Coordinates of C-alpha atoms in Angstrom, one line a residue:
Chain A
M198 CA 50.1 122.0 72.7
T199 CA 51.5 121.4 76.1
T200 CA 54.3 119.1 77.0
R201 CA 54.4 118.3 80.7
Q202 CA 54.5 115.5 83.2
N203 CA 51.3 113.7 82.7
H204 CA 48.6 112.3 85.0
T205 CA 45.9 111.8 82.4
E206 CA 44.3 108.5 82.5
A207 CA 43.4 106.9 79.2
D208 CA 40.4 104.7 78.5
T209 CA 42.2 103.0 75.7
T210 CA 45.7 102.8 74.3
V211 CA 47.0 102.7 70.7
D212 CA 50.6 101.5 70.6
A213 CA 51.8 102.8 67.3
R214 CA 55.5 102.6 68.1
G215 CA 57.4 101.3 65.1
A216 CA 54.3 101.8 62.9
T217 CA 55.6 102.2 59.4
C218 CA 52.7 102.4 57.1
P219 CA 50.2 104.0 57.1
G220 CA 51.4 105.3 60.4
P221 CA 50.5 106.4 63.9
L222 CA 48.0 109.2 63.0
M223 CA 46.0 106.7 60.9
D224 CA 46.1 104.2 63.7
L225 CA 44.7 107.0 66.0
I226 CA 41.9 107.9 63.6
S227 CA 40.9 104.3 63.4
E228 CA 40.5 104.2 67.2
V229 CA 38.7 107.5 67.3
R230 CA 36.1 106.1 64.9
A231 CA 35.6 103.0 67.0
V232 CA 35.1 104.6 70.5
N233 CA 32.3 106.7 72.0
I234 CA 32.4 110.4 72.5
G235 CA 34.3 111.4 75.6
T236 CA 36.7 108.5 75.4
V237 CA 40.3 109.4 76.1
I238 CA 42.8 107.6 73.9
A239 CA 46.6 107.3 74.6
L240 CA 48.6 107.2 71.4
L241 CA 52.1 105.8 71.9
T242 CA 54.3 106.9 69.0
D243 CA 58.0 107.2 68.2
T244 CA 57.4 109.3 65.1
E245 CA 58.9 112.7 65.6
K246 CA 56.2 114.6 63.8
S247 CA 53.3 112.9 65.6
P248 CA 52.7 115.7 68.2
T249 CA 52.4 118.3 65.5
E250 CA 50.3 116.1 63.2
V251 CA 47.9 114.9 65.9
Q252 CA 47.3 118.4 67.0
E253 CA 46.7 119.6 63.5
W254 CA 44.3 116.7 62.9
A255 CA 42.5 117.2 66.2
D256 CA 42.0 121.0 65.5
E257 CA 40.6 120.2 62.1
S258 CA 38.3 117.3 63.2
G259 CA 37.1 118.9 66.4
N260 CA 38.8 116.5 68.8
E261 CA 41.0 117.5 71.7
V262 CA 44.6 116.9 72.5
L263 CA 44.8 116.8 76.3
D264 CA 48.5 116.6 76.6
V265 CA 51.7 115.3 75.0
V266 CA 54.2 113.5 77.2
D267 CA 57.8 113.0 76.1
E268 CA 58.6 109.5 77.4
G269 CA 62.2 109.5 76.2
D270 CA 62.1 107.1 73.3
H271 CA 58.5 107.8 72.4
Y272 CA 55.6 110.2 72.9
R273 CA 52.4 109.5 74.8
I274 CA 49.6 111.7 73.4
H275 CA 46.2 111.8 75.0
V276 CA 43.3 112.6 72.8
K277 CA 39.7 113.0 73.8
K278 CA 37.0 112.2 71.3
R279 CA 34.6 115.1 71.0
Chain B
M114 CA 52.6 61.8 71.5
T115 CA 51.6 63.9 68.5
E116 CA 52.1 67.7 68.6
H117 CA 49.2 69.6 66.9
I118 CA 50.0 72.8 65.0
A119 CA 46.8 74.6 64.1
I120 CA 46.7 77.5 61.6
V121 CA 43.5 79.5 61.3
G122 CA 43.1 81.1 58.0
G123 CA 44.1 80.0 54.5
G124 CA 45.1 83.4 53.0
T125 CA 48.7 84.3 52.0
G126 CA 50.1 84.1 55.5
G127 CA 48.4 80.9 56.5
T128 CA 49.2 79.1 53.3
V129 CA 52.8 80.1 53.1
L130 CA 53.2 79.1 56.8
A131 CA 51.6 75.7 56.2
N132 CA 53.8 75.0 53.2
T133 CA 57.0 76.2 54.8
L134 CA 56.3 74.1 57.9
A135 CA 55.6 71.1 55.8
E136 CA 59.1 71.4 54.4
K137 CA 60.8 72.2 57.7
L138 CA 59.1 69.5 59.7
D139 CA 59.1 66.9 57.0
A140 CA 60.8 64.3 59.2
E141 CA 58.5 64.9 62.1
L142 CA 55.4 64.8 59.9
A143 CA 56.6 61.5 58.4
A144 CA 57.2 60.0 61.9
G145 CA 53.7 61.1 63.0
V146 CA 55.0 63.2 65.9
V147 CA 53.7 66.4 64.4
E148 CA 50.3 67.1 62.7
I149 CA 49.6 70.4 61.0
T150 CA 46.0 71.4 60.3
L151 CA 44.9 74.5 58.3
F152 CA 41.4 75.7 59.1
N153 CA 39.7 77.9 56.5
D154 CA 36.1 79.0 56.2
G155 CA 36.0 78.5 52.4
K156 CA 37.3 76.0 49.9
D157 CA 39.4 78.5 47.9
H158 CA 42.6 80.4 48.4
V159 CA 42.2 84.0 47.1
Y160 CA 44.9 86.2 45.7
K161 CA 43.4 89.6 46.4
P162 CA 45.6 91.9 44.3
V163 CA 43.8 90.6 41.2
W164 CA 40.7 92.6 42.2
L165 CA 42.4 96.0 41.3
Y166 CA 42.8 94.7 37.7
V167 CA 39.3 93.3 37.6
A168 CA 37.9 96.8 38.0
F169 CA 39.6 97.8 34.7
G170 CA 38.6 94.6 32.8
Q171 CA 42.2 93.3 32.8
R172 CA 41.6 90.3 34.9
E173 CA 38.7 88.1 35.9
P174 CA 37.9 87.1 39.5
A175 CA 38.7 83.5 38.7
D176 CA 42.3 84.5 38.0
G177 CA 42.8 85.2 41.7
R178 CA 41.1 82.1 43.1
R179 CA 42.2 78.5 43.3
P180 CA 41.1 75.5 45.5
L181 CA 43.1 75.7 48.7
R182 CA 43.9 72.0 48.3
E183 CA 45.8 72.8 45.1
V184 CA 48.1 75.3 46.8
V185 CA 48.6 73.5 50.1
D186 CA 51.1 70.7 50.6
D187 CA 49.6 67.2 50.9
R188 CA 51.2 66.7 54.2
I189 CA 48.9 69.4 55.7
T190 CA 45.4 68.5 56.8
I191 CA 42.8 71.1 55.6
R192 CA 39.6 71.5 57.5
Q193 CA 36.9 73.7 56.0
D194 CA 35.2 75.1 59.1
Y195 CA 34.7 78.3 61.1
V196 CA 36.8 78.6 64.2
V197 CA 34.7 80.6 66.7
D198 CA 36.6 80.5 70.0
V199 CA 39.7 79.3 71.8
D200 CA 39.8 77.5 75.1
H201 CA 43.3 78.7 76.2
E202 CA 43.3 76.4 79.3
R203 CA 42.5 73.2 77.5
K204 CA 44.2 74.3 74.2
E205 CA 41.2 73.6 72.1
L206 CA 39.5 75.3 69.2
E207 CA 35.7 75.6 69.1
L208 CA 34.3 75.0 65.6
V209 CA 31.0 75.6 64.0
E210 CA 30.6 72.4 61.9
A211 CA 32.4 69.9 64.1
I212 CA 30.9 68.8 67.4
D213 CA 34.3 68.0 69.0
P214 CA 36.8 70.8 69.6
A215 CA 40.1 70.6 67.8
P216 CA 43.2 70.3 70.0
Y217 CA 46.3 72.4 69.5
D218 CA 49.8 72.7 71.0
K219 CA 50.8 75.6 68.8
L220 CA 48.2 78.0 67.3
V221 CA 48.8 80.6 64.6
V222 CA 46.1 83.1 63.8
A223 CA 46.0 84.3 60.2
T224 CA 42.4 85.3 59.9
G225 CA 43.0 88.4 57.8
A226 CA 40.7 91.4 57.4
Q227 CA 37.1 91.8 56.2
L228 CA 35.1 94.7 54.9
E229 CA 32.5 96.5 57.1
P230 CA 31.0 99.3 55.0
E231 CA 28.0 99.4 57.2
R232 CA 30.0 101.4 59.8
V233 CA 29.5 104.5 57.7
P234 CA 25.8 105.3 57.0
G235 CA 25.0 105.1 53.3
L236 CA 28.3 103.8 52.2
A237 CA 27.2 100.2 51.4
E238 CA 24.4 101.6 49.2
G239 CA 26.2 104.6 47.7
G240 CA 29.8 103.4 47.3
H241 CA 31.7 101.0 45.1
H242 CA 35.0 99.3 46.0
F243 CA 37.5 96.9 44.6
Y244 CA 38.1 94.7 47.6
G245 CA 36.2 91.6 46.5
D246 CA 35.0 89.6 43.4
D247 CA 31.5 91.2 43.4
G248 CA 32.7 94.7 44.3
A249 CA 35.4 94.8 41.6
Q250 CA 33.0 93.5 38.9
A251 CA 30.3 96.0 39.9
L252 CA 32.9 98.8 39.8
R253 CA 34.1 97.6 36.4
D254 CA 30.5 97.7 35.0
E255 CA 29.9 101.2 36.5
L256 CA 33.1 102.6 35.0
L257 CA 32.3 101.2 31.6
A258 CA 28.8 102.7 31.7
M259 CA 30.0 106.2 32.5
D260 CA 30.3 108.9 29.8
G261 CA 31.6 111.5 32.1
G262 CA 31.2 112.9 35.6
H263 CA 33.0 113.2 38.9
I264 CA 34.8 110.1 40.3
V265 CA 35.7 110.4 44.0
L266 CA 38.2 107.9 45.5
S267 CA 37.8 108.2 49.2
V268 CA 39.9 106.4 51.8
V269 CA 37.2 105.9 54.5
G270 CA 38.4 103.0 56.6
T271 CA 41.7 102.7 58.3
P272 CA 43.5 100.4 58.7
H273 CA 42.8 98.8 55.3
M274 CA 44.2 96.1 53.1
C275 CA 47.1 97.3 50.9
P276 CA 47.7 101.0 51.8
A277 CA 49.0 101.6 48.3
A278 CA 45.8 100.5 46.5
P279 CA 43.9 103.8 46.8
L280 CA 46.7 105.7 45.1
E281 CA 47.1 102.9 42.5
F282 CA 43.4 103.0 41.6
T283 CA 43.5 106.8 41.3
F284 CA 46.6 106.8 39.0
M285 CA 45.1 103.9 37.0
V286 CA 41.7 105.4 36.5
D287 CA 43.2 108.6 35.3
D288 CA 45.5 106.8 32.8
W289 CA 42.7 104.5 31.7
L290 CA 40.5 107.4 30.9
R291 CA 43.3 109.2 29.1
E292 CA 44.1 106.1 27.0
R293 CA 40.4 106.1 25.9
G294 CA 40.4 109.8 25.2
R295 CA 37.8 110.4 27.9
R296 CA 39.7 112.1 30.6
D297 CA 38.4 115.6 29.7
A298 CA 34.8 114.4 30.5
F299 CA 35.8 113.4 34.0
D300 CA 36.8 115.1 37.2
I301 CA 38.7 113.0 39.7
T302 CA 39.1 113.7 43.4
Y303 CA 41.2 111.8 45.9
T304 CA 40.4 112.1 49.6
Y305 CA 42.5 111.0 52.6
P306 CA 41.9 111.2 56.3
I307 CA 45.0 113.1 57.4
M308 CA 46.9 116.2 56.2
R309 CA 48.7 114.5 53.3
V310 CA 47.8 112.0 50.6
H311 CA 49.2 109.0 52.4
G312 CA 49.8 107.9 56.0
N313 CA 53.5 107.4 55.3
E314 CA 55.1 110.8 54.6
H315 CA 57.7 109.3 52.2
I316 CA 54.9 107.8 50.1
A317 CA 52.9 111.0 50.4
D318 CA 55.8 113.3 49.3
W319 CA 56.3 111.1 46.3
A320 CA 52.6 110.8 45.3
D321 CA 51.3 114.4 46.0
P322 CA 53.0 116.1 43.0
R323 CA 52.1 113.2 40.7
L324 CA 48.4 113.5 41.6
R325 CA 48.5 117.3 41.0
A326 CA 50.3 116.9 37.7
R327 CA 47.5 114.8 36.4
D328 CA 44.8 117.3 37.5
I329 CA 43.5 115.1 40.2
A330 CA 41.9 117.2 43.0
I331 CA 43.1 116.4 46.5
E332 CA 41.0 116.6 49.7
T333 CA 43.0 115.9 52.8
M334 CA 41.7 115.9 56.3
F335 CA 38.6 114.1 55.0
N336 CA 37.2 111.5 57.2
A337 CA 33.9 110.3 55.7
E338 CA 31.0 110.5 58.1
A339 CA 28.1 109.6 55.9
V340 CA 27.1 109.0 52.3
D341 CA 23.8 110.0 50.8
P342 CA 23.2 107.6 47.9
E343 CA 20.1 109.5 46.6
A344 CA 21.8 112.9 46.5
E345 CA 25.1 111.3 45.6
T346 CA 27.1 113.2 48.2
I347 CA 29.7 112.2 50.8
V348 CA 30.3 114.4 53.9
S349 CA 33.3 114.3 56.2
M350 CA 33.6 114.6 59.9
E351 CA 35.5 117.8 59.2
G352 CA 32.4 119.3 57.4
T353 CA 33.4 119.0 53.8
N354 CA 30.7 117.9 51.4
L355 CA 31.5 116.4 48.0
D356 CA 29.1 115.6 45.1
Y357 CA 30.0 112.5 43.2
D358 CA 28.8 110.5 40.2
L359 CA 30.9 107.5 41.1
L360 CA 32.2 107.0 44.7
V361 CA 35.0 104.5 45.0
A362 CA 35.6 104.0 48.7
I363 CA 38.1 102.1 50.7
P364 CA 35.5 100.7 53.2
P365 CA 36.2 100.3 57.0
H366 CA 37.8 97.0 57.7
T367 CA 37.6 94.7 60.6
G368 CA 39.3 91.6 61.8
S369 CA 37.8 88.3 62.7
D370 CA 35.1 88.0 65.4
F371 CA 37.1 84.9 66.5
V372 CA 40.0 87.1 67.6
E373 CA 37.8 89.1 69.9
S374 CA 35.9 86.1 71.4
A375 CA 39.3 84.4 72.0
G376 CA 40.4 87.5 73.9
L377 CA 43.4 88.0 71.6
G378 CA 42.8 91.7 70.8
D379 CA 40.3 94.4 70.0
G380 CA 38.6 94.9 66.7
G381 CA 39.6 91.5 65.4
W382 CA 43.3 92.4 65.4
V383 CA 45.7 90.4 67.6
D384 CA 48.0 92.1 70.0
V385 CA 51.4 90.7 69.2
D386 CA 55.1 91.3 70.0
K387 CA 56.1 93.1 66.7
H388 CA 59.3 91.1 66.5
T389 CA 58.4 87.6 67.7
L390 CA 54.8 87.8 66.5
E391 CA 53.7 86.0 69.7
A392 CA 50.3 86.9 70.9
T393 CA 50.5 89.2 74.0
G394 CA 49.8 87.3 77.2
F395 CA 49.3 83.9 75.7
D396 CA 51.7 81.0 75.4
D397 CA 52.0 79.1 72.2
V398 CA 49.8 81.5 70.1
Y399 CA 51.2 83.5 67.2
A400 CA 49.5 85.9 64.7
I401 CA 50.6 86.9 61.2
G402 CA 49.4 89.0 58.3
D403 CA 46.5 91.4 58.4
A404 CA 45.3 89.9 61.7
A405 CA 48.5 90.9 63.6
Q406 CA 48.9 94.4 65.0
T407 CA 52.5 95.0 64.0
G408 CA 52.3 98.5 62.5
V409 CA 53.3 97.4 59.1
P410 CA 50.8 97.4 56.2
K411 CA 48.1 94.9 55.8
A412 CA 49.8 93.5 52.7
G413 CA 50.6 90.0 51.3
S414 CA 54.3 90.6 51.4
A415 CA 54.3 91.3 55.1
A416 CA 52.2 88.2 55.7
H417 CA 54.6 86.2 53.7
Y418 CA 57.7 87.4 55.6
Q419 CA 55.9 87.0 58.9
A420 CA 54.9 83.4 57.9
N421 CA 58.6 82.6 57.3
V422 CA 59.6 83.9 60.7
V423 CA 56.8 82.0 62.5
A424 CA 57.6 78.8 60.6
Q425 CA 61.2 79.0 61.9
R426 CA 60.1 79.7 65.4
V427 CA 57.5 77.0 65.6
A428 CA 59.9 74.4 64.0
S429 CA 62.5 75.3 66.6
E430 CA 60.0 75.0 69.5
V431 CA 58.8 71.6 68.2
R432 CA 62.4 70.4 68.3
G433 CA 62.8 71.8 71.8
Q434 CA 65.2 74.4 70.7
P435 CA 65.2 78.2 71.4
A436 CA 63.2 80.2 68.8
T437 CA 65.5 82.9 67.5
A438 CA 63.9 84.1 64.3
V439 CA 62.4 87.6 64.5
Y440 CA 60.5 89.8 62.1
G441 CA 62.1 93.2 61.3
G442 CA 59.1 94.7 59.6
K443 CA 60.1 93.8 56.1
T444 CA 57.5 94.8 53.5
V445 CA 57.7 95.1 49.8
C446 CA 55.0 96.8 47.6
F447 CA 54.6 97.4 43.9
I448 CA 52.7 100.6 43.3
E449 CA 51.0 101.0 39.9
T450 CA 51.2 104.6 38.7
G451 CA 49.1 104.1 35.6
M452 CA 48.1 101.3 33.2
D453 CA 51.7 100.8 32.1
D454 CA 54.1 102.2 34.8
A455 CA 54.8 101.3 38.4
T456 CA 57.3 101.8 41.2
F457 CA 58.5 99.6 44.0
V458 CA 59.2 100.2 47.7
E459 CA 60.9 98.0 50.3
F460 CA 60.9 99.0 53.9
D461 CA 61.0 97.8 57.5
Y462 CA 60.7 99.0 61.1
E463 CA 64.0 101.0 60.7
R464 CA 64.1 102.0 57.1
P465 CA 61.3 104.1 55.5
P466 CA 60.0 103.5 52.0
E467 CA 61.7 105.4 49.2
P468 CA 59.7 105.2 46.0
S469 CA 61.7 105.6 42.8
E470 CA 60.8 107.0 39.4
P471 CA 58.1 104.8 37.9
T472 CA 59.1 102.6 35.0
R473 CA 57.4 100.3 32.5
A474 CA 59.7 97.5 33.6
M475 CA 58.5 97.7 37.1
H476 CA 54.9 97.5 35.9
W477 CA 55.7 94.3 34.0
S478 CA 57.5 93.1 37.1
K479 CA 54.3 93.5 39.0
L480 CA 52.3 91.7 36.4
A481 CA 54.9 88.9 36.3
Y482 CA 54.7 88.6 40.1
N483 CA 50.9 88.4 39.9
E484 CA 51.3 85.4 37.6
S485 CA 54.0 83.8 39.7
Y486 CA 52.1 84.4 43.0
W487 CA 51.0 80.8 43.0
L488 CA 54.6 79.7 43.4
T489 CA 54.8 82.1 46.4
A490 CA 51.8 80.4 48.0
L491 CA 53.5 77.1 47.5
G492 CA 56.5 78.4 49.4
L493 CA 58.7 78.2 46.3
L494 CA 59.3 81.9 45.8

């Protein structure tokens, strides 16, 4: 996983900041199901574990985390559907 | 000049909102300066939590269904029609049955969530569910007909109504079989799309050891890709294949087509400010309950608390005052942990849920709430 300044352009954004239940990763999976292969999704999340969990899920499901950007009060995680 | 308040959807959120507004704006309604109309596509109000109990023969679908007119204040006009679009410029709702559009000055979208099992090949044919009168009854009949076998509870669709329900069903079916002395003849597997047994880690940490203690197999990272009804198998995007004798699935959910056609959000979910519940980019439009993208569960309690907030805001606006009420994410859920025990969680945007040790008293509290729900819909609880 890389954390760096980001210039990735997302096709769609999932704003899961403040998501309590079932949480940001579930919101992301819902969007992954809905979009076409190749789509880049930006997940906005203020859950501390999200970068780790999204990476773990992406590895398992065959999707790709392009980058993780620390925006200060939240993360912006770009995921490409494979 | 009369100010028109339109509420689309007669579920928990829409009904509580209508009844609360009737009380708050009593004087304005009596003077004829405000008119409130509740649009619903059916004649009944449905209390959905009853369905979980229908599956175990403890309730009948009729227990969760009453005519909307019986639970909505007489000061509210009810129109049974489909709202299909919004003309934001003219502030009018396009209807299916009525030729003339309906005007509004304030619009609240409370269109809820619907099932869409067709999004997963084979699921509609091969899977059962407890999210509806027919589905819950079919599941009850199937459970009663089984002598043994492999029951798979698979959370397929996210987001879905009542995030606690999959765990509740799993705990309940385990206990139901034990009470009947049949548990040894069954295997039970619980699948979940991510690396733990619930999206919220506090709920997951609480539930995981309880599932294992009851010999319930757990398959995490399981996102159902297809079901083969003939072979009775379900395969995940991650490549796991499970045989089943009874598949109980949480189907994919979708919001109302109306939300999309009205440009209020994608997938039938309205983009809202999570605190004011105002629709993003539109004046005088709110959304509550399952239809609103707030990050809290699609649960009746959330819809109820959101309805109270929007009622306060709309009443203030009607009086020309600043709207100050905000939603803090408050949600409460009872979680059944068997046929006779339950726990309870209360949480919001800032405070996570902290499930406590299940008790018999909490189970009876849930059943008591189910009976008194109709007072909630009336705005009395």
